[in-house]
Amino acid sequence: MPIVHRIAVLTLLLGACGLAAAETVLVTGSNRGIGLEIARQYAARGWLTIATIRRAADDPEAAELRAIAAQHPNLRIEQMDVTDLNQIRRIADKYRDTPVDVVINNASSNQPTMAADMAKVGVGIAELDFDDTLWTYQVNAFGAMRVAQAFLPHLERSKHKKLVTITSMAGSFARAMGGGAFNYASSKAAVNKFMEVLAVSVKEKGVIVNLLEPSYLVATKPDMKDMPNTVPVAIEVANLLKDIDAMTLDRTGKIISIPTGEVLPF
Ligand SMILES: NC(=O)c1ccc[n+]([C@@H]2O[C@H](COP(=O)([O-])OP(=O)(O)OC[C@H]3O[C@@H](n4cnc5c(N)ncnc54)[C@H](OP(=O)(O)O)[C@@H]3O)[C@@H](O)[C@H]2O)c1
């Protein structure tokens, strides 16, 4: 059999086994916490995993991600600060020929420790720093919007077409948490509404848009290790991957609970 025919047969066989074109996922904020674990679990599944971080790839804070990349050549680390539209567009252009099946907006303006996060939650209206408000929106809300805009063409050309944004109960109207966290809570409410509107506008293209809401609380910080009633990151992210697998167009635009997979009210 001529060599070209042999290659064609091999391609068909690999395609039939699902091996020809690996699925691709892109995740933001993947050097620690939930994002790091998302990168780890998709890389272990064999997906092409574009693990984006706001830091340079050789930053000490990306050591754990580099260790995963060393074990999984299908994981690529890319520098992408979600507040920097040029950087986002550069990565989108670099992967312009790669359909991206799942895009996950995970990055959040949170601090590296729970204590530092709680100090910000406790800031009252009189002390509110609007530069910090703007920064929180830049990361949590506008960051997800920028990434959605830049990677919609990659999603549209993919097999699964799933855009995920990790939200928080703090942003809910129906399930208000009773005060605090002005900046964080309102930035999450903003991104919720944006994604709900986006879901309607891209439904006819087959793109599924969901907000995924974590358990309260996921133990992502070193000082949460001994806190009672927290969920280990690996368990939460295993559920998150199942929820993404289960995403369908008939539930597009909804908030989905990560631990239960159920639709939650806004
Ligand atoms: N943990 C929970 O219990 C919980 C509950 C509800 C919702 N969530 C949501 O789940 C998501 C992940 O939470 P987490 O606890 O894993 O957070 P985390 O541990 O604080 O990690 C946040 C990640 O976002 C990155 N990031 C910050 N600013 C960025 C920027 N401008 N561009 C790109 N990346 C940036 C951080 O990078 P650096 O290391 O460089 O700062 C870090 O990798 C967030 O959206 C959060 O709101 C978490």
Coordinates of C-alpha atoms and ligand atoms in Angstrom, one line a residue:
M1 CA 0.0 0.0 0.0
P2 CA 1.4 3.5 -0.9
I3 CA 2.7 5.5 2.1
V4 CA 0.0 8.2 1.7
H5 CA -2.7 5.6 1.9
R6 CA -1.1 4.0 5.0
I7 CA -1.0 7.4 6.7
A8 CA -4.7 8.0 5.9
V9 CA -5.7 4.6 7.3
L10 CA -3.6 5.2 10.4
T11 CA -5.3 8.6 10.9
L12 CA -8.7 7.0 10.5
L13 CA -7.9 4.3 13.0
L14 CA -6.5 6.8 15.6
G15 CA -9.6 8.9 15.1
A16 CA -11.9 6.0 15.7
C17 CA -10.0 5.3 19.0
G18 CA -10.3 9.0 19.9
L19 CA -6.5 9.4 19.9
A20 CA -6.0 11.6 16.8
A21 CA -7.0 14.9 18.2
A22 CA -6.7 15.2 22.0
E23 CA -9.1 17.5 23.6
T24 CA -7.8 20.8 24.8
V25 CA -8.5 22.8 28.0
L26 CA -7.3 26.3 28.9
V27 CA -7.4 27.4 32.6
T28 CA -6.6 30.8 34.1
G29 CA -4.8 31.3 37.5
S30 CA -3.3 27.8 37.5
N31 CA -0.3 28.2 39.7
R32 CA -2.1 27.5 43.0
G33 CA -5.4 26.5 44.5
I34 CA -8.3 25.2 42.4
G35 CA -6.6 26.3 39.1
L36 CA -3.5 24.3 39.9
E37 CA -5.6 21.2 40.6
I38 CA -7.7 21.7 37.5
A39 CA -4.4 21.7 35.4
R40 CA -3.2 18.6 37.3
Q41 CA -6.4 16.6 36.7
Y42 CA -6.8 17.5 33.0
A43 CA -3.1 16.9 32.3
A44 CA -3.5 13.4 33.9
R45 CA -6.5 12.8 31.6
G46 CA -4.2 13.3 28.7
W47 CA -5.8 16.6 27.5
L48 CA -3.7 19.3 26.0
T49 CA -3.7 21.5 29.0
I50 CA -2.9 25.2 28.5
A51 CA -2.2 26.3 32.1
T52 CA -2.0 30.1 32.2
I53 CA -0.6 32.1 35.0
R54 CA 0.0 35.8 35.5
R55 CA 3.6 35.2 36.4
A56 CA 6.6 34.2 34.3
A57 CA 6.8 30.4 33.9
D58 CA 10.1 30.3 35.9
D59 CA 8.6 32.2 38.9
P60 CA 9.1 30.4 42.2
E61 CA 5.3 30.5 42.8
A62 CA 4.9 28.3 39.7
A63 CA 7.2 25.5 41.0
E64 CA 4.3 23.0 41.6
L65 CA 2.8 23.7 38.1
R66 CA 6.3 23.1 36.6
A67 CA 6.6 19.8 38.4
I68 CA 3.3 18.7 36.8
A69 CA 4.5 19.8 33.4
A70 CA 7.7 17.8 33.9
Q71 CA 5.5 14.7 34.3
H72 CA 3.0 15.6 31.6
P73 CA 4.4 16.9 28.3
N74 CA 0.8 17.6 27.3
L75 CA 0.7 20.5 29.8
R76 CA 2.0 23.9 28.6
I77 CA 2.5 26.9 30.9
E78 CA 1.7 30.2 29.4
Q79 CA 2.0 33.7 30.9
M80 CA -1.4 35.4 30.8
D81 CA -2.4 38.1 33.2
V82 CA -6.2 38.4 32.8
T83 CA -6.0 42.2 33.3
D84 CA -3.8 42.5 30.3
L85 CA -5.8 42.3 27.0
N86 CA -2.6 42.3 24.8
Q87 CA -1.2 39.3 26.7
I88 CA -4.5 37.4 26.4
R89 CA -4.7 38.2 22.6
R90 CA -1.1 37.1 22.2
I91 CA -1.9 33.6 23.6
A92 CA -5.2 33.4 21.7
D93 CA -3.2 34.1 18.5
K94 CA -0.4 31.6 19.4
Y95 CA -3.2 28.9 19.6
R96 CA -5.3 30.2 16.7
D97 CA -5.2 26.8 15.0
T98 CA -6.0 24.9 18.1
P99 CA -9.7 24.3 18.9
V100 CA -10.1 24.7 22.6
D101 CA -12.9 22.4 24.0
V102 CA -13.1 23.9 27.5
V103 CA -12.1 27.4 28.7
I104 CA -12.1 27.8 32.5
N105 CA -12.1 31.3 34.0
N106 CA -10.7 30.5 37.4
A107 CA -8.4 33.4 38.2
S108 CA -9.4 35.6 41.1
S109 CA -7.9 38.5 43.0
N110 CA -7.8 36.5 46.2
Q111 CA -4.8 36.6 48.6
P112 CA -2.4 33.7 49.2
T113 CA -3.7 33.1 52.7
M114 CA -7.2 32.8 54.2
A115 CA -6.3 35.4 56.9
A116 CA -5.4 38.0 54.3
D117 CA -8.7 37.2 52.4
M118 CA -10.7 37.6 55.6
A119 CA -9.1 41.0 56.4
K120 CA -10.4 42.2 53.0
V121 CA -13.9 40.8 53.7
G122 CA -14.0 42.8 56.9
V123 CA -13.4 46.2 55.3
G124 CA -16.4 48.5 55.9
I125 CA -18.0 51.0 53.6
A126 CA -16.1 53.9 55.2
E127 CA -12.7 52.3 54.6
L128 CA -13.5 51.0 51.1
D129 CA -10.6 51.6 48.7
F130 CA -12.0 52.0 45.2
D131 CA -8.6 51.3 43.6
D132 CA -9.0 47.9 45.2
T133 CA -12.6 47.7 44.0
L134 CA -11.5 48.4 40.5
W135 CA -8.6 45.9 40.7
T136 CA -11.0 43.2 42.0
Y137 CA -13.4 43.9 39.1
Q138 CA -10.4 43.9 36.6
V139 CA -9.5 40.4 37.6
N140 CA -12.7 38.7 38.7
A141 CA -15.2 40.3 36.2
F142 CA -13.4 42.0 33.3
G143 CA -10.7 39.3 33.3
A144 CA -13.2 36.5 32.6
M145 CA -15.0 38.7 30.0
R146 CA -11.7 39.4 28.1
V147 CA -10.8 35.7 28.1
A148 CA -14.3 34.8 26.9
Q149 CA -14.0 37.3 24.0
A150 CA -10.5 36.2 22.9
F151 CA -11.2 32.4 23.0
L152 CA -14.7 32.2 21.7
P153 CA -13.4 31.5 18.1
H154 CA -11.3 28.6 19.6
L155 CA -14.4 27.3 21.4
E156 CA -16.6 27.5 18.4
R157 CA -14.3 25.3 16.3
S158 CA -13.9 22.7 19.1
K159 CA -15.8 19.5 19.8
H160 CA -17.2 20.3 23.3
K161 CA -17.6 24.1 23.2
K162 CA -17.7 24.7 26.9
L163 CA -17.0 28.1 28.6
V164 CA -16.8 27.8 32.4
T165 CA -16.5 30.6 35.0
I166 CA -15.8 29.8 38.6
T167 CA -18.2 32.0 40.6
S168 CA -19.0 32.2 44.3
M169 CA -22.0 32.1 46.6
A170 CA -20.8 35.6 47.7
G171 CA -22.1 36.9 44.3
S172 CA -25.6 35.5 44.7
F173 CA -28.8 37.6 45.2
A174 CA -31.1 34.7 46.1
R175 CA -28.6 33.2 48.6
A176 CA -27.0 36.4 50.0
M177 CA -24.4 35.7 52.7
G178 CA -25.2 38.6 55.0
G179 CA -22.8 41.4 54.3
G180 CA -19.1 41.9 53.9
A181 CA -16.8 41.5 50.9
F182 CA -18.1 44.5 48.9
N183 CA -15.6 44.1 46.2
Y184 CA -15.4 40.4 45.8
A185 CA -19.1 39.8 46.1
S186 CA -20.2 42.5 43.6
S187 CA -17.5 41.5 41.1
K188 CA -18.8 37.9 41.2
A189 CA -22.4 39.2 40.7
A190 CA -21.2 41.2 37.7
V191 CA -19.5 38.2 36.0
N192 CA -22.6 36.1 36.7
K193 CA -24.8 38.5 34.7
F194 CA -22.3 38.9 31.9
M195 CA -22.0 35.1 31.4
E196 CA -25.8 34.7 31.5
V197 CA -26.1 37.3 28.7
L198 CA -23.3 35.7 26.8
A199 CA -24.9 32.2 27.1
V200 CA -28.0 33.5 25.2
S201 CA -25.9 35.2 22.5
V202 CA -23.7 32.2 21.7
K203 CA -26.3 29.4 22.1
E204 CA -27.0 29.2 18.4
K205 CA -23.3 28.5 17.8
G206 CA -23.5 25.6 20.1
V207 CA -21.3 27.1 22.8
I208 CA -22.3 26.2 26.4
V209 CA -21.7 28.8 29.1
N210 CA -22.0 27.9 32.7
L211 CA -21.0 29.4 36.1
L212 CA -19.7 26.7 38.5
E213 CA -20.0 27.4 42.2
P214 CA -17.6 25.8 44.6
S215 CA -18.5 24.3 48.0
Y216 CA -18.2 26.7 51.0
L217 CA -15.2 26.4 51.7
V218 CA -12.5 24.7 49.6
A219 CA -9.2 24.3 51.4
T220 CA -7.0 26.1 48.9
K221 CA -4.7 28.1 51.3
P222 CA -2.0 26.8 53.7
D223 CA -3.8 28.3 56.7
M224 CA -7.0 26.4 55.9
K225 CA -5.4 23.0 56.4
D226 CA -6.8 22.4 59.9
M227 CA -10.1 24.3 59.4
P228 CA -13.2 22.2 60.1
N229 CA -15.8 21.6 57.3
T230 CA -13.6 22.5 54.4
V231 CA -13.4 20.4 51.3
P232 CA -10.1 19.1 50.0
V233 CA -9.1 20.7 46.7
A234 CA -8.6 17.4 44.9
I235 CA -12.2 16.2 45.7
E236 CA -13.7 19.5 44.7
V237 CA -11.9 19.6 41.4
A238 CA -12.8 15.9 40.6
N239 CA -16.5 17.0 41.0
L240 CA -15.8 20.1 38.9
L241 CA -14.5 18.0 36.0
K242 CA -17.6 15.7 36.3
D243 CA -19.8 18.8 36.1
I244 CA -18.0 20.1 33.0
D245 CA -18.4 16.7 31.4
A246 CA -22.1 16.9 32.1
M247 CA -22.6 20.4 30.7
T248 CA -25.3 20.6 28.0
L249 CA -26.9 23.3 25.9
D250 CA -30.2 23.0 27.6
R251 CA -28.7 24.1 30.9
T252 CA -26.5 26.9 29.4
G253 CA -26.4 30.2 31.2
K254 CA -27.0 28.6 34.6
I255 CA -25.1 28.5 37.9
I256 CA -24.2 24.8 38.7
S257 CA -23.2 23.7 42.2
I258 CA -19.8 21.9 41.9
P259 CA -20.5 19.4 44.7
T260 CA -24.0 18.4 43.7
G261 CA -24.2 19.3 39.9
E262 CA -27.6 20.9 40.5
V263 CA -28.7 24.3 39.1
L264 CA -28.6 27.1 41.7
P265 CA -30.6 30.3 41.7
F266 CA -28.8 33.5 40.8
Ligands
LIG1 N1 -11.6 28.4 47.7 C1 -12.9 28.5 47.9 O1 -13.4 28.1 49.0 C2 -13.7 29.2 46.9 C3 -15.1 29.4 47.2 C4 -15.9 30.1 46.3 C5 -15.3 30.5 45.1 N2 -14.0 30.3 44.8 C6 -13.5 30.7 43.5 O2 -12.7 29.7 42.9 C7 -11.7 30.2 42.1 C8 -10.4 29.7 42.6 O3 -10.2 30.0 44.0 P1 -9.0 29.6 44.8 O4 -9.4 29.5 46.2 O5 -8.3 28.5 44.2 O6 -8.1 30.9 44.7 P2 -6.5 31.2 45.0 O7 -5.9 30.0 45.6 O8 -6.5 32.5 45.7 O9 -5.9 31.3 43.5 C9 -6.2 32.4 42.7 C10 -5.4 32.3 41.5 O10 -5.7 33.4 40.6 C11 -4.5 34.0 40.2 N3 -4.6 35.4 39.8 C12 -4.8 36.5 40.5 N4 -4.7 37.6 39.8 C13 -4.6 37.2 38.5 C14 -4.5 37.8 37.3 N5 -4.5 39.2 37.2 N6 -4.3 37.1 36.1 C15 -4.2 35.8 36.2 N7 -4.3 35.1 37.3 C16 -4.5 35.8 38.5 C17 -3.5 33.8 41.3 O11 -2.2 33.9 40.9 P3 -1.1 34.5 41.9 O12 -0.5 33.3 42.7 O13 -0.1 35.1 40.9 O14 -1.7 35.5 42.8 C18 -3.9 32.3 41.7 O15 -3.3 31.4 40.8 C19 -11.8 31.8 42.3 O16 -12.5 32.3 41.2 C20 -12.6 31.9 43.6 O17 -13.3 33.1 43.6 C21 -13.2 29.7 45.7

